[in-house]
């Protein structure tokens, strides 16, 4: 063997050498296999050529090496550190060259064959994912080298295997020419991060095969044809199918859909092997300008999913993948774009099984070339085309037998070029049964669907109406928003508004939220680390934490909102007619899997409930359903009907009674609190008393309400800016977070103008304004009392030229002791003006700590909307009108200054905000800001609160 120390292959644009042609993946076979996952010997070098390859030889003594678990990323296993950049390459752009400093991990594993490993036949060694370039040896013989991190590579090894002491050596380079093709917005995480498996290949065993299973929705039949490189028979006992490979057969069958993922178990048997098939009959087509499956247009309610685990990075175990699928199904999500690479193959098995439409995306992104006007972009340079085609083939060949995959995606943010066209042509030639997607192709030259990311509502609506122009071809195509609703930090806002537009225009076939999960790395120092926390010289901070799930997979309020916005059943009523309108918004399923309940609440307390018979409406159908007589007279208080659609029976993804959809509507209006101003303010020794309250005589500041001490009550307009308030650097629209801070809204001063003692009111006049500016808010606090209760009416008048909305408008104050909270209003979770669909009116309880939403980078959070009254720290507070309620153990200023959760330490005071208004959230951290109707305009406002001590 050669003692080659050359590392030319690292910087070679070719995909590699020595690997077998790509082929179909199957979940199980009767051929033997041996997992080589587990503990491997590991040595890290600083450069690609620091060590020669003698470690690959038999007998090498690696006793002094470290050990790492495979699959894994060495930078998460105590060797080096991760690097996060969005689109910037963390190395000089000089393709295909990479830095001399190129962390290189040598991996060694010695294994014996199981005793009963067959002596005949061959064997294949399979790597499911190695980032970014690997060179492989078995028993001292070099097998080859490859790039294409999230794609499988197989090597024939039968002739090299021994029964004992096989030495498998893998050299992995962090950087390679392939890195130029893998510039996805995520952590750079080198390592053998997916499974390594030895597969026995019996003589006459299965090679590649292609399951063609179409569905004729008019005839109700499925047609199956399994093309196989090795002839054999295909059996599907449930359908009575027993045919030769290559031979089509048509039988009555049930179709596969994400809503009803009907799979038939089958077997492909060749002379030497039996491989399990899971067949789903479905036909994907472009017809009438729409993406149709089994004859019906589909509305995608999707998410973009990166693979992520807060400790293991992209090395996911099956249970984590299943958790993702279950969480998606339970939140009404029906589609996944595998941004931006083919996932672990087991994830696709789960999508087939549980039912999710999949856009399978190739492992390709060259976004960093945008920095040089796309000069030298590999996708427009023929030298790279073999690597691109290799990537396309490795994805399509591996994944082609999954019914869940309806669209192939060429990659993400790679500009445009001949290489992409070549990929699209190859894919179409190989698989005409699916559509081709690529967002960067604005003219749709290579694609079957017009796709965009982060287009604002108005533009999406124009596209829906066909007024967006573009090439003739594009105008004929359906539209997908492959990324929208940037879920970074608190947000996204505006989802319900998008959904309304999607549902209005047929051409709009839905979208995919960016993104599924925050890529925070569990870290003792910070709770969760993000970009910059590992001393990276270039990084993009917490832009890597922009998911609907927190890193530990707890759903964020954004996911709860999304679930509500995309629910498959609409429940609407106006509370007056004694009926509720139920609409089936599924694309295929009728409502027979759901059971409906009604409940009736008076002042937030449920006073009656029962089941509601609803016909099994077919997809798209609506009905007016009669409600029962209200269980109590409506005069008893503010009353609501709540109607829920629940799973009628256990499903594989959620138990019976899981809530799929709900609607709530008011029957009678709320009675706003009123306090007769019978008491007057009484001056005393440094204090003024009014009813149950005392005030500082000099400043007019509230001191106590009964026995409850209150500190610092005053107008508040500042919130700890959210990632979406801050917006992204490239945004051309106004970024209010910056503007607010520039104006000084975070350092408002309160000038006291007058403390006036009237007959029936204490009036405190102030002007609230920031240094260096003319703008200000004339603010008057008017206090009245009936002897028991204390009413505050706040009047705010903007002075001078306010051109910006306010972050919030309300009062804040401190309580010295508070823990439990209860309220009547929106809940149970947080809600903001443009993200409040999931908030339902009721009686809710929590603790101050549980009111907090733990965004990875701390920011405004936790407001409960539409609160009629709240009780906290011995006080009851009623609002006129309803208000946003927030309470936390730190100040807004501390929250604003915190970079990580661990920066927040509880103080002695609980700070309560009662807000008349909040500015919307939007999703300007990458998309549009809040729609104008959700701006909190600086205009004259009056609002009041009634305080009383809870006896
Ligand atoms: C898109 C990109 C994603 C991600 C997102 C922002 O442009 O496709 O990978 O970077 O923006 O979070």
PDB file of C-alpha atoms in Angstrom, residues 38 71 107 122 319 335 341 422 612 736 801 824 829 845 858 881:
ATOM      1  CA  UNK A  38     -20.112   3.081  18.987  1.00  0.00           C
ATOM      2  CA  UNK A  71     -22.088   9.014  15.141  1.00  0.00           C
ATOM      3  CA  UNK A 107     -10.941   7.654  13.381  1.00  0.00           C
ATOM      4  CA  UNK A 122     -19.839  -9.800  -0.652  1.00  0.00           C
ATOM      5  CA  UNK A 319     -36.350   8.781  19.074  1.00  0.00           C
ATOM      6  CA  UNK A 335     -45.387  19.208   5.280  1.00  0.00           C
ATOM      7  CA  UNK A 341     -30.022  18.591   2.763  1.00  0.00           C
ATOM      8  CA  UNK A 422     -28.067  19.916 -15.251  1.00  0.00           C
ATOM      9  CA  UNK A 612     -71.744  18.235  19.651  1.00  0.00           C
ATOM     10  CA  UNK A 736     -38.117  49.990  14.726  1.00  0.00           C
ATOM     11  CA  UNK A 801     -44.020  64.972  15.906  1.00  0.00           C
ATOM     12  CA  UNK A 824     -59.441  36.052  33.405  1.00  0.00           C
ATOM     13  CA  UNK A 829     -49.720  31.277  26.724  1.00  0.00           C
ATOM     14  CA  UNK A 845     -53.369  30.297  36.717  1.00  0.00           C
ATOM     15  CA  UNK A 858     -33.741  37.020  26.318  1.00  0.00           C
ATOM     16  CA  UNK A 881     -60.524  48.122  28.441  1.00  0.00           C
TER      17      UNK A 881
END
